[in-house]
Short mmCIF file of C-alpha atoms and ligand atoms in Angstrom, two decimals:
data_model
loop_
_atom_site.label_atom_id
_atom_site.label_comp_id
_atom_site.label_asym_id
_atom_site.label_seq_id
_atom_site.Cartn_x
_atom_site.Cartn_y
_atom_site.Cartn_z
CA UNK Q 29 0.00 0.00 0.00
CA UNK Q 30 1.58 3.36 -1.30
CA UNK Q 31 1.80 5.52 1.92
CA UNK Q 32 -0.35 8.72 1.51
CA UNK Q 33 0.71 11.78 2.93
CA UNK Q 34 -1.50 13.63 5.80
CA UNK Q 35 -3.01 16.80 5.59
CA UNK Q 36 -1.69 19.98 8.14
CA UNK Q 37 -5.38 19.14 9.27
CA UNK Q 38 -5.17 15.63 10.17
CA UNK Q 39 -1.43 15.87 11.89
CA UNK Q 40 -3.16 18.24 13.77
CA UNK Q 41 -6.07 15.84 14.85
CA UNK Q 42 -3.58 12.85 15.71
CA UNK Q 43 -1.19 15.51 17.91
CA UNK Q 44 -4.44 16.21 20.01
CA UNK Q 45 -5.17 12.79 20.44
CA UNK Q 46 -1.49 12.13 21.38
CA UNK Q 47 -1.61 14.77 23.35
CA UNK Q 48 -5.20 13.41 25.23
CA UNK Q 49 -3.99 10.35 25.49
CA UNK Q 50 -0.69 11.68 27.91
CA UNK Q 51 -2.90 13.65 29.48
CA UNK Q 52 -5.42 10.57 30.30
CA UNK Q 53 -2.40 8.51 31.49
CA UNK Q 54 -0.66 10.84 33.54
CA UNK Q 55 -3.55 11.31 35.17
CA UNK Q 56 -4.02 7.64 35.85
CA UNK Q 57 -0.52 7.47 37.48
CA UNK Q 58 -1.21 10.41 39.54
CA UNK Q 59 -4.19 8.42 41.00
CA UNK Q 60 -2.06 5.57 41.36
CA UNK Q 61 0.11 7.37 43.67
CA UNK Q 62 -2.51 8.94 45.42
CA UNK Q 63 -3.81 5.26 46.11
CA UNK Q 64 -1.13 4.39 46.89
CA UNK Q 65 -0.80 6.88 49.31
CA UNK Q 66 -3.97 5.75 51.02
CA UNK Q 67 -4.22 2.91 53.61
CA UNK Q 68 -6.76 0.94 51.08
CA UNK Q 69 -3.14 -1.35 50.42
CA UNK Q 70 -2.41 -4.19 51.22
CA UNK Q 71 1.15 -5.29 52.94
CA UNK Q 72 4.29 -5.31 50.73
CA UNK Q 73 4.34 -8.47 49.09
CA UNK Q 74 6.89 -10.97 46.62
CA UNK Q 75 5.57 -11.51 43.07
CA UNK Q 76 6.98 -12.34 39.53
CA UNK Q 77 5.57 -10.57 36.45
CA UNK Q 78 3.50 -13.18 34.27
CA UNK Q 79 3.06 -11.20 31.39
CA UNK Q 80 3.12 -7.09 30.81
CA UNK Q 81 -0.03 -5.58 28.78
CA UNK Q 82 0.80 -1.49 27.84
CA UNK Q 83 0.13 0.01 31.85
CA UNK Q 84 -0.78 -3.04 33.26
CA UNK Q 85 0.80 -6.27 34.41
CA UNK Q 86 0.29 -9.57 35.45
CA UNK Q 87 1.96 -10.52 39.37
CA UNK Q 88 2.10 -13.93 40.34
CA UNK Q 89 1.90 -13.78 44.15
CA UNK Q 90 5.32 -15.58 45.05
CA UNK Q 91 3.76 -16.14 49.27
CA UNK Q 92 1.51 -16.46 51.42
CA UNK Q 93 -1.85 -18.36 50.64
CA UNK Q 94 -2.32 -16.40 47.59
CA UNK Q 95 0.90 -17.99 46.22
CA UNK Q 96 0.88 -18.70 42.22
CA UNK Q 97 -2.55 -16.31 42.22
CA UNK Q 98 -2.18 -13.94 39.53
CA UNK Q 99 -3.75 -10.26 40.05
CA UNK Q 100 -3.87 -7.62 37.37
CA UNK Q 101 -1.80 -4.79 38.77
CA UNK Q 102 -0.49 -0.77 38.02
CA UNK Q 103 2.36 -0.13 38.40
CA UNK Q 104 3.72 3.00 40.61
CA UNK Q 105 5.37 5.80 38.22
CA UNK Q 106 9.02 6.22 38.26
CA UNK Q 107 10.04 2.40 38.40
CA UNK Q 108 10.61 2.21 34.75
CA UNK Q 109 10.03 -0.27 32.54
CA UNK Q 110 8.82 -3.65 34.21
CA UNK Q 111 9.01 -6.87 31.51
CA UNK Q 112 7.88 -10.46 31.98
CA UNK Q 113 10.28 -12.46 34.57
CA UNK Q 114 11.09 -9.37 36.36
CA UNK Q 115 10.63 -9.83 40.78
CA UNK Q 116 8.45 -7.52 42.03
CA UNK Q 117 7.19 -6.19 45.59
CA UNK Q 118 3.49 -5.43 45.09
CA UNK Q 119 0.53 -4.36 47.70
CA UNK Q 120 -2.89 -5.87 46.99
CA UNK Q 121 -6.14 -3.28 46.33
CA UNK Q 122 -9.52 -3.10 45.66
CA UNK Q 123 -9.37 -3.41 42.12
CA UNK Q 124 -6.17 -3.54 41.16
CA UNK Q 125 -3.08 -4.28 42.68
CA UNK Q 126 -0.24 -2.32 42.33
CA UNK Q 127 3.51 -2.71 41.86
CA UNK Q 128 5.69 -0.45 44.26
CA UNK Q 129 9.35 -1.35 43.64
CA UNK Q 130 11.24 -3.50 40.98
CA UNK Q 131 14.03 -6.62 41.86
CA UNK Q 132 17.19 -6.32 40.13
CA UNK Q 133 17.77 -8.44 37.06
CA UNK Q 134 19.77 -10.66 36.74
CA UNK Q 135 19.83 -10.88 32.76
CA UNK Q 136 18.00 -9.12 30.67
CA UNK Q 137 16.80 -9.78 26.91
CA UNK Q 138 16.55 -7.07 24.67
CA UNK Q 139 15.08 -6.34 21.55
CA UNK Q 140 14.82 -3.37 19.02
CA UNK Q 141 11.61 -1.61 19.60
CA UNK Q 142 10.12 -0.39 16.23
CA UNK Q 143 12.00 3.23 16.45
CA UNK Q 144 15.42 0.79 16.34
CA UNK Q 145 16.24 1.64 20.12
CA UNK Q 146 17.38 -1.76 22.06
CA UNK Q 147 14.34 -2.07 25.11
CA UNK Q 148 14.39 -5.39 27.30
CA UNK Q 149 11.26 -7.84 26.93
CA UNK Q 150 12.11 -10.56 29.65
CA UNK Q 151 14.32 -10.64 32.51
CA UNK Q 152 16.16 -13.07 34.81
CA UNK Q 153 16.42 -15.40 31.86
CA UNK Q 154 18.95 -18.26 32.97
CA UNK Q 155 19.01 -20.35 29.59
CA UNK Q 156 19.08 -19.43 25.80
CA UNK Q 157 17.95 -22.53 24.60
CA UNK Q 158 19.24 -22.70 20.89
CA UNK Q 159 17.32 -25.14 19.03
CA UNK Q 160 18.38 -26.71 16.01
CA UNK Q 161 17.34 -30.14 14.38
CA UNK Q 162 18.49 -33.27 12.27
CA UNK Q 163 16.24 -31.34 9.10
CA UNK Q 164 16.14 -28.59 8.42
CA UNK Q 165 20.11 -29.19 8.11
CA UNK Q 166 21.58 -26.74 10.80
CA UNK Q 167 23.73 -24.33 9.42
CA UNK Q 168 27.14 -23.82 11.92
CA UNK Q 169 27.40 -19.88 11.07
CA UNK Q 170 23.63 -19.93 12.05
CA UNK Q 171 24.33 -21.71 15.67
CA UNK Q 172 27.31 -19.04 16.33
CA UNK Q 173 25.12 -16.58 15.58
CA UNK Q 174 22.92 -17.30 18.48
CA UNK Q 175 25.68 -17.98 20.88
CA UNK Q 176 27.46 -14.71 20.05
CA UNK Q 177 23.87 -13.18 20.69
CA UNK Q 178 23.66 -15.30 23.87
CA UNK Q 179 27.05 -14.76 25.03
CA UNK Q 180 26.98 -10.74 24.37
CA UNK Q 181 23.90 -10.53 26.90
CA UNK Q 182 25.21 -12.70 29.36
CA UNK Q 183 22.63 -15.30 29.12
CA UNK Q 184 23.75 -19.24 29.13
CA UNK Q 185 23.69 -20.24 25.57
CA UNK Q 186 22.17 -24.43 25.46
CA UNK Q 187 22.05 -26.13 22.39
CA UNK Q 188 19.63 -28.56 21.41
CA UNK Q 189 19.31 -30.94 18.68
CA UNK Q 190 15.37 -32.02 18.05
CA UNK Q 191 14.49 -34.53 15.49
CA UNK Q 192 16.40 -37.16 16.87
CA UNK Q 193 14.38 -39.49 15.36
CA UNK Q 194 15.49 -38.74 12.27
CA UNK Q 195 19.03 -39.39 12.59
CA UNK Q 196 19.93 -41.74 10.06
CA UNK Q 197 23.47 -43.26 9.17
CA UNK Q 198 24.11 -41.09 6.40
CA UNK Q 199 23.24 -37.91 8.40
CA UNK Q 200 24.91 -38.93 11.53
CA UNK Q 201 28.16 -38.19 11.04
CA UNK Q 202 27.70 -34.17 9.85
CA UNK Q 203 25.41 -33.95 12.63
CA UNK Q 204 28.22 -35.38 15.15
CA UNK Q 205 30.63 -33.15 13.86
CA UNK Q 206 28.89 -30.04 14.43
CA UNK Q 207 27.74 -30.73 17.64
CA UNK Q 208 31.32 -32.41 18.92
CA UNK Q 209 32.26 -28.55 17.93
CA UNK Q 210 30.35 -26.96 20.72
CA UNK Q 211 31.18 -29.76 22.95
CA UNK Q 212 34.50 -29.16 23.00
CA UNK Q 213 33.93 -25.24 23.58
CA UNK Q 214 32.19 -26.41 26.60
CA UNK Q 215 28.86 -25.37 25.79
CA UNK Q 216 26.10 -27.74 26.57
CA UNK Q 217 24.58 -29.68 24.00
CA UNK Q 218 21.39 -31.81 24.43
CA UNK Q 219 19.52 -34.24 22.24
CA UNK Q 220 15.96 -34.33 21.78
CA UNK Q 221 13.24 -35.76 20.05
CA UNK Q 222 9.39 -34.05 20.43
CA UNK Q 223 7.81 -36.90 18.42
CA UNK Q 224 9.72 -40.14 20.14
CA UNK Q 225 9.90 -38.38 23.19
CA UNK Q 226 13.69 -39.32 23.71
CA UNK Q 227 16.03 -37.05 25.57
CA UNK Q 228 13.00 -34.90 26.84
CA UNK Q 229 13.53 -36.08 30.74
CA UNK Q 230 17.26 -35.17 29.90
CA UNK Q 231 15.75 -31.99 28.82
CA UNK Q 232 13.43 -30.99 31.50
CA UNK Q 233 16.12 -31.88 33.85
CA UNK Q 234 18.03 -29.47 32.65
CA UNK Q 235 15.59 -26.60 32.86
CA UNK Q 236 14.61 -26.97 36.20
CA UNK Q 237 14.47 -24.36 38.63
CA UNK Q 238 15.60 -22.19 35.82
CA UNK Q 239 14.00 -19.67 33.30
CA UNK Q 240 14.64 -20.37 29.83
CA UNK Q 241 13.77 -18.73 26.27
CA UNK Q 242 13.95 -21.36 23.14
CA UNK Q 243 15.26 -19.40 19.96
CA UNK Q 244 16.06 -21.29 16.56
CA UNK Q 245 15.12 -20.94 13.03
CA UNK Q 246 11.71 -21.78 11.95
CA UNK Q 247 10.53 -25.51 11.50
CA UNK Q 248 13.14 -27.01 13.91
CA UNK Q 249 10.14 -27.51 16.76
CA UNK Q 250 10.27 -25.59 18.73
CA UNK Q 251 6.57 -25.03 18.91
CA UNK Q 252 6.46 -29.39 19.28
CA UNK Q 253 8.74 -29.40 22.23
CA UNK Q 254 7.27 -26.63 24.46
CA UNK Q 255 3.83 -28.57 23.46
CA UNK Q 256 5.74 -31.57 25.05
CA UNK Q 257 7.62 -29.32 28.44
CA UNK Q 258 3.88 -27.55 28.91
CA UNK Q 259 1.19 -29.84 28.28
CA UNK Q 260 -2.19 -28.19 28.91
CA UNK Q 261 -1.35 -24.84 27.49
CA UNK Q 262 -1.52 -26.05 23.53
CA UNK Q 263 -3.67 -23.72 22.91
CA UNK Q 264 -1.32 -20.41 24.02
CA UNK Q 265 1.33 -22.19 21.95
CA UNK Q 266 -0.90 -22.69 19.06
CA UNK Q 267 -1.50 -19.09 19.04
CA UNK Q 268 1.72 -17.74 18.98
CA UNK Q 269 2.70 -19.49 16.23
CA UNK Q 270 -0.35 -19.27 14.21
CA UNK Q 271 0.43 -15.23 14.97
CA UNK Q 272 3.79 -15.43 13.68
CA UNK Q 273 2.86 -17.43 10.59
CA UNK Q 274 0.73 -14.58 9.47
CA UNK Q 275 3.58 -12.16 10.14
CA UNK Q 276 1.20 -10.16 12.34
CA UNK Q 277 1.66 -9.10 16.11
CA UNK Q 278 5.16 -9.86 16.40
CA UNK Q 279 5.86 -7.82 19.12
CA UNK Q 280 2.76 -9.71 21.25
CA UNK Q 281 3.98 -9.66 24.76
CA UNK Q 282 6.18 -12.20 26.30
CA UNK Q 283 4.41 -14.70 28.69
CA UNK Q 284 5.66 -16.92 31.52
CA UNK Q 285 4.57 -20.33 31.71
CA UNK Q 286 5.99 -22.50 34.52
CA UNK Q 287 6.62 -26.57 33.44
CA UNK Q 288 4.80 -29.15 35.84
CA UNK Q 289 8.19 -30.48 36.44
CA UNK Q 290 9.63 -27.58 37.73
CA UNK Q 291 11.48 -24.55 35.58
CA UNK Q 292 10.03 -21.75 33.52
CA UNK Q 293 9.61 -20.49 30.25
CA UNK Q 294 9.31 -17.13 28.83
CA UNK Q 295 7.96 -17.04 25.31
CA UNK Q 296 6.53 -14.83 22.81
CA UNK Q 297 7.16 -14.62 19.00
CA UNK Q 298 9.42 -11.90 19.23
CA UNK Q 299 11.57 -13.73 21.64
CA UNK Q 300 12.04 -17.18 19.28
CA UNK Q 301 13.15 -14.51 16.80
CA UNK Q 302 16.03 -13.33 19.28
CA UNK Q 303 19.29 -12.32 16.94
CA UNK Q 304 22.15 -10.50 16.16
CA UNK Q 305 20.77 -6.84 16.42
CA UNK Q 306 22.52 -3.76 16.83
CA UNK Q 307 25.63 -5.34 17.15
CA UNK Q 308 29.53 -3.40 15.87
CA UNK Q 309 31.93 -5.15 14.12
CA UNK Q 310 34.05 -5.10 16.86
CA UNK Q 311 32.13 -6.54 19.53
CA UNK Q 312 31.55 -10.24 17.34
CA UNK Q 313 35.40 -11.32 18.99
CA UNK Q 314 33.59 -11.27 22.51
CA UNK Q 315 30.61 -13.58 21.25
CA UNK Q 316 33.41 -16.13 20.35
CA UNK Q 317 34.62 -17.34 23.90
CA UNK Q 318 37.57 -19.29 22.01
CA UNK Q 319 38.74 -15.42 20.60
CA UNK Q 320 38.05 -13.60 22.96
CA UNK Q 321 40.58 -15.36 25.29
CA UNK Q 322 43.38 -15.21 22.84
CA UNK Q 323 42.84 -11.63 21.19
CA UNK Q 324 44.52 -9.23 23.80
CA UNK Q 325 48.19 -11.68 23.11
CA UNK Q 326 48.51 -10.23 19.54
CA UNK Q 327 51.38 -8.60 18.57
CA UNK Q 328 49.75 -5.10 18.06
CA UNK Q 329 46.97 -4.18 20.70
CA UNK Q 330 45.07 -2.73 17.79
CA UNK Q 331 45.78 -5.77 15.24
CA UNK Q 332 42.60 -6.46 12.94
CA UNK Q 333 43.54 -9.85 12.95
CA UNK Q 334 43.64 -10.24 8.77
CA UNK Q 335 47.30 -9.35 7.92
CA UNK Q 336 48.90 -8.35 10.70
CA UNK Q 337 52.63 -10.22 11.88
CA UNK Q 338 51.94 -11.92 15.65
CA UNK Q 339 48.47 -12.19 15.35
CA UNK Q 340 47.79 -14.91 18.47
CA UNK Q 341 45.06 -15.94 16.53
CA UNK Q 342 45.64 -16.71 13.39
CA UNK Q 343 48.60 -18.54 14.54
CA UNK Q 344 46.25 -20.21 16.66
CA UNK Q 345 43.76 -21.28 13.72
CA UNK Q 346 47.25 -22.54 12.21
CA UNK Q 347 47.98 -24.93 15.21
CA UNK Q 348 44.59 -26.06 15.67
CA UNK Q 349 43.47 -24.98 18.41
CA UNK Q 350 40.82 -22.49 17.12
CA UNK Q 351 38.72 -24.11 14.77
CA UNK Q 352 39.14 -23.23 11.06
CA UNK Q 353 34.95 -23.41 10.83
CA UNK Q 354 34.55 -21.16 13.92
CA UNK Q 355 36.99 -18.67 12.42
CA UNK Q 356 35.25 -18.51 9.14
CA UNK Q 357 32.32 -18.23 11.00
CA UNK Q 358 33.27 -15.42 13.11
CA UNK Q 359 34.80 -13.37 9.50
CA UNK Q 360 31.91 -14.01 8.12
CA UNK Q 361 29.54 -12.54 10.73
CA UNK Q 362 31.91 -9.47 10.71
CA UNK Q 363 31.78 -9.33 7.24
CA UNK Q 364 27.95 -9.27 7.02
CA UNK Q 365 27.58 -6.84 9.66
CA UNK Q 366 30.11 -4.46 8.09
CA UNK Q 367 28.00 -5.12 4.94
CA UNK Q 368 24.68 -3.75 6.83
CA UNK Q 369 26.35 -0.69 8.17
CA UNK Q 370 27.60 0.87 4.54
P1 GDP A 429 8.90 -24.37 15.00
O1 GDP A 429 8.69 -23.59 13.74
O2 GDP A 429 10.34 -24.34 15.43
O3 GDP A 429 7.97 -24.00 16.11
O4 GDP A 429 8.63 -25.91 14.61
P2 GDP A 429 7.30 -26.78 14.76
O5 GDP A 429 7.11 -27.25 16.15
O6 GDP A 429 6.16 -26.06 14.12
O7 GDP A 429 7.71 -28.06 13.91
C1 GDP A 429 8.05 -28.00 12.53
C2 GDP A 429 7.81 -29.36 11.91
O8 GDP A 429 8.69 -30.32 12.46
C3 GDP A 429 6.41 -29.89 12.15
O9 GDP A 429 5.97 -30.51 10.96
C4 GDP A 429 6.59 -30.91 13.25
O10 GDP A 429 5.64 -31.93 13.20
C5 GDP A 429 7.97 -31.44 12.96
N1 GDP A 429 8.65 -31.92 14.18
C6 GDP A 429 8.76 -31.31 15.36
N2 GDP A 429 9.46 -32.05 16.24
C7 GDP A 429 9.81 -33.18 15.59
C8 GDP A 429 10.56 -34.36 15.95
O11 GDP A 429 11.06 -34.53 17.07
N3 GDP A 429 10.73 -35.30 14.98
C9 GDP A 429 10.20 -35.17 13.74
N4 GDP A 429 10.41 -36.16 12.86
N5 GDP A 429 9.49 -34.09 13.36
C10 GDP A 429 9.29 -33.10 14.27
ZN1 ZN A 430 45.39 -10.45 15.90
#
């Protein structure tokens, strides 16, 4: 649809309404305040933040009798942004409950807003679970994508391999060798099937007592196994996926869903989309943990690493003991990054 240009008349209309709408809200917060102000409160309480909906969120109440209840809640002005996952202290009221202070995070996931500026959607994630399977054929520059993503927020990269079922002799080997890579970085690798069901105790095992995000390219099942970790909530699952198939509501707010055996999950299209955004040239080298350690024994302390004499690690792709894929890998992220700047 060509985009039509407004009339000095109707700018004018949609700055009033802008300007109605602030109005409106600020004076909501003021009578927040004032509320709050007023002994019609409830005691300071624990709660987690189930999902976040424009000025409202959802608490789980994390004591007392009421624990796991969830109350719709304001929040009090001045504690910036709240996302799903976040701790909260929160005082019950009549209608409403409302949130008075904000926990530290831990972690924090962030995301491009649509004006481009980085804004966190979920917090106190433990686990980026990177999920790749047997088919679609995982792509290694793909997986280090996702870890340097992972590793530049400070979030626990996992990777898991779904489709397990599908492993055959001929596709066994590739498979192997990819995944021996990560091993022997250290990261954790897991095995999975959502259709034979093998690996999934493994798997739950794993994310207990933890919060984890899944992320992975599309058709690798990630919609099957959180069908498999949450049974009962299909339906939510369905939804989001259904969403993101039409391409519509991706930035549909992020919900927590705890797994009967213990462990959460935050999910929400925009989160399985979770990438390399924002990101300088020069910051790839700490995504790669295998780099990073080696890049402050070049030579030159400002050595590009490409032609340079005593460059610690090219001499240490010659010896072996950075691995010739994960360099490409990390030149060719540079590269495409470099490419998207100019
Ligand atoms: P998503 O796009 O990552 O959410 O992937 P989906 O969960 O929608 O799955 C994509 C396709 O892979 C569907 O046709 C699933 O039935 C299939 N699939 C998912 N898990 C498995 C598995 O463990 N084994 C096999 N053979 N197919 C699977
Ligand atoms: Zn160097």
């Amino acid at each position: 649809m060509a985009k039509r240009k407004l009339t000095r008349r109707q700018n004018w209309r949609i700055q009033k309404i802008q300007e109605e709408r602030a109005a409106r809200a600020s004076k909501k917060d003021a009578s927040i305040d004032q509320q709050l102000d007023s002994s019609d409160l409830g005691p300071e309480q624990h709660g987690l933040i189930i999902s976040h909906f424009g000025r409202t969120v959802d608490v789980e109440a994390s004591d007392g009798d009421i624990q796991g209840e969830i109350f719709r809640c304001h929040m009090r002005t001045n504690l910036g942004q709240l996302v799903t996952g976040d701790r909260v202290i929160w005082r019950m009221g009549k209608e409403s409950g409302v949130v008075v202070a904000k926990q530290e995070r831990t972690t924090e996931l962030l995301r491009p807003n649509p004006y481009g500026e980085m804004k966190p959607v979920a917090a106190n994630i433990d686990f980026i679970v990177i999920t790749i399977a047997v088919e679609p054929t995982p792509f290694a520059n793909l997986i280090d994508r996702y870890l340097v993503a992972s590793e530049l927020s400070g979030i626990e990269p996992v990777i898991l391999l779904n489709k397990t079922d599908l492993l055959t002799e001929k596709n066994r080997k590739a498979v192997d060798e990819i995944l021996q890579r990560y091993r022997d970085l250290d990261y954790q690798v897991l095995e999975a099937s959502s259709s034979s069901e093998q690996g999934l105790s493994q798997l739950k095992e794993k994310l207990k007592n933890r919060i984890s995000v899944f992320v992975g390219q599309s058709g690798v099942g990630k919609s099957s196994l959180i069908n498999m970790l949450l049974p009962g909530v299909d339906l939510k699952v369905g939804e989001l996926s259904a969403q993101t198939k039409k391409g519509k509501h991706t930035t549909t707010t992020a919900r927590l869903f705890h797994f009967p055996d213990g462990g959460d999950l935050i999910d929400s299209p925009g989160i399985r989309e979770f990438g390399l955004w924002h990101i300088e040239p020069d910051q790839v080298i700490e995504g790669f943990k295998e780099l990073r350690s080696v890049s402050g024994m070049c030579q030159f302390r400002d050595c590009k690493h490409e032609k340079e004499p005593g460059c610690a690690l090219k001499n240490a792709v010659e010896d072996g003991t950075i691995s010739t894929q994960r360099w490409n890998s990390y030149k060719h992220i540079v590269c495409s990054i470099e490419e998207q700047q100019n």
